[in-house]
XYZ file of C-alpha atoms in Angstrom:
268
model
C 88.177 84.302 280.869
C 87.081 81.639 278.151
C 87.049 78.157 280.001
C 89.559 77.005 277.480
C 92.914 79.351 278.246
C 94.156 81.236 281.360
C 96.207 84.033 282.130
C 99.051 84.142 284.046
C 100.729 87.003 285.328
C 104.916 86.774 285.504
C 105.954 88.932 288.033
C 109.857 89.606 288.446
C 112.335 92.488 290.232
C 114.174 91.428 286.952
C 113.792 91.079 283.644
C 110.841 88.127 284.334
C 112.488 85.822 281.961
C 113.239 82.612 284.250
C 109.217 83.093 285.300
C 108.255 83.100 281.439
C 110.224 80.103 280.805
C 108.670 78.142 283.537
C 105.497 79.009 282.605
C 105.892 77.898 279.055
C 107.266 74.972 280.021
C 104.601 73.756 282.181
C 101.714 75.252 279.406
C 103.268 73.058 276.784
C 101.677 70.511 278.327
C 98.127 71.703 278.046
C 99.142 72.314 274.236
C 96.430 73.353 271.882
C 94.864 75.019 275.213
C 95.966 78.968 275.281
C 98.177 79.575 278.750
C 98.545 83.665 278.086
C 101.251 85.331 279.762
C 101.584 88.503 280.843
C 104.844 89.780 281.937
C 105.360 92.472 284.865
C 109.139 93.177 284.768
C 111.246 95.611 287.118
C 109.076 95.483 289.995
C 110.355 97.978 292.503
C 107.516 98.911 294.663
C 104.868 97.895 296.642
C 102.363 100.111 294.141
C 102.992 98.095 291.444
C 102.699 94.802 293.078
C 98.821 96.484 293.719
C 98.328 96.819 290.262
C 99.555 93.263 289.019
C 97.305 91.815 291.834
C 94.395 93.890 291.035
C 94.271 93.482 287.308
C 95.189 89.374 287.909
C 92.214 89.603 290.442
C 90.095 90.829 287.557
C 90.521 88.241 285.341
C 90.508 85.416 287.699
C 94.467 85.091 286.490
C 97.362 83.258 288.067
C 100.523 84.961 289.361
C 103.783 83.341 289.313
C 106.761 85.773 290.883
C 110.156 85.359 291.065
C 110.899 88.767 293.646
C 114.152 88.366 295.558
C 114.402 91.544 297.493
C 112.834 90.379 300.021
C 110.394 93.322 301.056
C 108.599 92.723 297.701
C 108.351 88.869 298.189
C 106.747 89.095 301.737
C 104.431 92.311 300.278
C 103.354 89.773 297.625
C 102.472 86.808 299.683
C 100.331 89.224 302.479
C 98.550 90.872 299.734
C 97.420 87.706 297.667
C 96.684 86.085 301.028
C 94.779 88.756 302.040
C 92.198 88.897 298.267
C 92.270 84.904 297.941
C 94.775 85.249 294.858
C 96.801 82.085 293.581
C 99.918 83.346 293.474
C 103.082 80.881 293.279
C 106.471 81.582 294.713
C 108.777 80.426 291.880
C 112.406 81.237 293.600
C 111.430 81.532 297.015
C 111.076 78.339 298.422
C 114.557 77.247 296.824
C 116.666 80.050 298.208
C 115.042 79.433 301.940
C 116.534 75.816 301.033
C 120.070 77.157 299.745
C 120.447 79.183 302.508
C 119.917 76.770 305.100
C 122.135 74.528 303.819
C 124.704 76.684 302.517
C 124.575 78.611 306.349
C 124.635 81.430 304.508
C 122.234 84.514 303.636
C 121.220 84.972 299.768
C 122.510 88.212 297.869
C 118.859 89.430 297.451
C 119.850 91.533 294.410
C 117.409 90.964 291.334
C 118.873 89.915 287.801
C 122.074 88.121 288.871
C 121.324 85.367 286.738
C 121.328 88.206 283.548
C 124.821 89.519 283.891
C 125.108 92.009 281.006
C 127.618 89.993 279.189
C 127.689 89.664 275.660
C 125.344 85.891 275.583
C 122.803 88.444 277.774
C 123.043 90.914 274.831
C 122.932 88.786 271.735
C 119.495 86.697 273.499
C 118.444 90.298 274.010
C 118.888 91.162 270.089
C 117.362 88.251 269.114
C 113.996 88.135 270.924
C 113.610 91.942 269.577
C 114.881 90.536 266.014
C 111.894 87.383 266.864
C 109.370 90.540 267.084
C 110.078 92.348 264.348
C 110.018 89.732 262.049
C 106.965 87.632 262.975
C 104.358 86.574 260.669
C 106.554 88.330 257.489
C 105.951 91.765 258.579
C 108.779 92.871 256.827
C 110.192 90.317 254.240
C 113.658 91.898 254.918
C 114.119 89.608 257.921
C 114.686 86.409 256.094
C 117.926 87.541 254.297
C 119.006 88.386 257.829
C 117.726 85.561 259.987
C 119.879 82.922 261.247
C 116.702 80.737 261.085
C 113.508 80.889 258.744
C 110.614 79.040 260.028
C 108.030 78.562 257.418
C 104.504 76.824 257.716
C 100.640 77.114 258.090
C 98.666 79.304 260.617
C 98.527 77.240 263.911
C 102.403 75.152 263.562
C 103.810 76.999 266.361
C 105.712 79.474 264.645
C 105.759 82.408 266.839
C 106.428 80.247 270.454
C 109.370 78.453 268.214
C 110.517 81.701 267.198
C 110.790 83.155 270.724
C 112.512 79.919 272.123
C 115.280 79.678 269.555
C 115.554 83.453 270.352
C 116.580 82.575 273.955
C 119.089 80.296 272.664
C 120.361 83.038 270.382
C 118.864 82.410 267.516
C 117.691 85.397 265.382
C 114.426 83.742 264.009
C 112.073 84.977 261.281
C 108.926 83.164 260.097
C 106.529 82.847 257.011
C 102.993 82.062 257.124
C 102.223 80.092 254.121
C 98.884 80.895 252.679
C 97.555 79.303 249.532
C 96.110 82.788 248.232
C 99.514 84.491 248.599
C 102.287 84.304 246.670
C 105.336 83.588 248.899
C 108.117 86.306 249.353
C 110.540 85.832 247.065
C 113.396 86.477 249.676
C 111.963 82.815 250.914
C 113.471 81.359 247.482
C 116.687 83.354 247.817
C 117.818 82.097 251.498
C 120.076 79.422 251.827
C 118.111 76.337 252.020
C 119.959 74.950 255.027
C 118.586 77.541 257.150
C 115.044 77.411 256.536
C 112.977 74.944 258.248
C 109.501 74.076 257.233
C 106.765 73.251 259.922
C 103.942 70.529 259.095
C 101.312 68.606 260.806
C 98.491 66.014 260.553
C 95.466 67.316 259.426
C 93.468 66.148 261.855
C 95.732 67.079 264.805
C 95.419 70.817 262.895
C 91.467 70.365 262.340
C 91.470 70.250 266.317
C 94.196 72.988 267.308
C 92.534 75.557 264.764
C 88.726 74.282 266.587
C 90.053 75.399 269.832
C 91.233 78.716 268.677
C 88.283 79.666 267.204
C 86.492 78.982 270.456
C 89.239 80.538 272.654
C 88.224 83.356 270.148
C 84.194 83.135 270.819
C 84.179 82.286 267.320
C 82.138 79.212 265.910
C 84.165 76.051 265.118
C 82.680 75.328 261.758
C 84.300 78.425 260.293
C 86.232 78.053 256.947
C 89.728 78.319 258.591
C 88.616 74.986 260.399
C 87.524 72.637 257.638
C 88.858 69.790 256.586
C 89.055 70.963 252.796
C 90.574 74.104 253.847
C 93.109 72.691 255.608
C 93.960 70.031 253.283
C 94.449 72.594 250.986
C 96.927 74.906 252.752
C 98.935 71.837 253.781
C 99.352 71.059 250.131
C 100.213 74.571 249.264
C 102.575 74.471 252.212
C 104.279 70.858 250.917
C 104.883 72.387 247.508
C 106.725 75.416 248.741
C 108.871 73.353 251.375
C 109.863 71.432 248.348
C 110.589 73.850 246.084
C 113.203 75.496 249.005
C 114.450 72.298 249.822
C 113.965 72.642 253.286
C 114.358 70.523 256.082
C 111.101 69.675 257.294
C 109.586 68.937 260.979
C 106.148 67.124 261.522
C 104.914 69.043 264.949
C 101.604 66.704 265.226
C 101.210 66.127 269.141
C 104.782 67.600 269.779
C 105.796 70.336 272.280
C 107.240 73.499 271.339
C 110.265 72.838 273.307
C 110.571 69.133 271.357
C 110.279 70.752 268.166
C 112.798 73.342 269.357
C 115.585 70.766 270.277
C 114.675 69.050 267.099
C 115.829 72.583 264.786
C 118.558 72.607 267.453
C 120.125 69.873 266.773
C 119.917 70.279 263.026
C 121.933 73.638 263.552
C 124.722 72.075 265.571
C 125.428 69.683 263.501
């Protein structure tokens, strides 16, 4: 593992969400160093506990869990114990708490806090919708997007995308790339709901640097000059203005502050 990111592992008897969010919160603070997470959802058995272990093991990863059947929970503690494995108990400590002061066992059923109602469903749709529409894979998304997010490589598109989604939000985004011509669908959206992304160039120059090393790549490569970045901001500028776009400076701000930010723009 590159000395500048980390993995960490999201186990869950559920769908793992709660364990994702908690992660990106807390990685949002090592912002532009990569946290990768990789989610193990449904856990049911002690096998597959094994095989998260043994592949986190591998890669000197973290696990974070959030197992409430309560077999799985004490499986998961003995076995990372046992191989020297930082594992952290996300839910467990807290229930022990509410129990003892509530005098009263917890339910121990997994995904309680995902009651298939229609909120659960519609977050659901849009995280898939989030997917299928990243990076203008298919243009078709931005006719159909409740929110367009539009801006260099390296604004936080994607992890902007995916938050909105949990707040319901059907999200597409648009790289903007001097060499390309933007998709004209871009042009035909209503204005209101496309927000452009920009940020200093020098807070850029240093996010794109540390990709390229999280990549093994050298930092003096073209997508990491000042003159190319320059450029594409310019590019970017001219396009926000020709939508008419609201527009969010993300130099040195989280994704979650640059979430609430759209948020509140949408509420209004």
């Amino acid at each position: 593992m590159n000395e500048h990111s980390v993995t960490v592992y999201v186990v869950s008897d559920s769908a793992g969400d709660t364990g994702e969010l908690a992660v990106r919160a807390a990685a949002a603070q090592f912002h532009p160093l990569a946290v990768h997470i990789r989610r193990a959802a449904f856990i049911q058995t002690r096998e597959s506990i094994d095989a998260v272990i043994r592949a986190a093991k591998a890669d000197n990863s973290i696990v974070l869990y959030t197992l409430v059947i309560p077999f799985l929970r004490d499986y998961m503690v003995e076995q990372a114990q046992l191989i020297e494995l930082t594992a952290i108990d996300l839910l467990g400590p807290l229930i022990g708490k509410l129990e003892e002061k509530l005098g009263r066992e917890s339910r121990n059923e997994p995904g309680l806090n995902h009651v298939l109602n229609a909120d659960y469903f519609r977050k659901v749709e849009a995280v898939e919708f989030a997917v299928r529409y990243d990076d203008a894979r298919d243009v078709s998304g931005i006719l159909k997007a409740d929110i367009v997010l539009v801006g260099v490589s390296r604004t936080s598109k994607t992890p902007l995308s995916m938050v909105l989604a949990h707040k319901t939000f059907k999200v597409a985004n648009v790289p903007l790339i001097p060499e390309l011509v933007p998709p004209k669908e871009l042009f035909d959206a209503p204005a209101h709901k496309v927000v452009g992304l920009t940020i200093n160039p020098d807070a850029l120059n240093a996010i794109r640097k540390e990709r390229l090393k999280a990549l093994g790549l050298p930092d003096t490569a073209p997508y990491a000059t000042s003159d190319r970045i320059h450029l594409e901001l310019a590019h970017a500028r001219q396009v926000m203005e020709r939508i008419g776009c609201l527009v969010i400076d993300v130099s040195n701000k989280a994704v979650e502050e640059t979430a609430s930010l759209i948020l509140e723009h949408f509420q209004r």
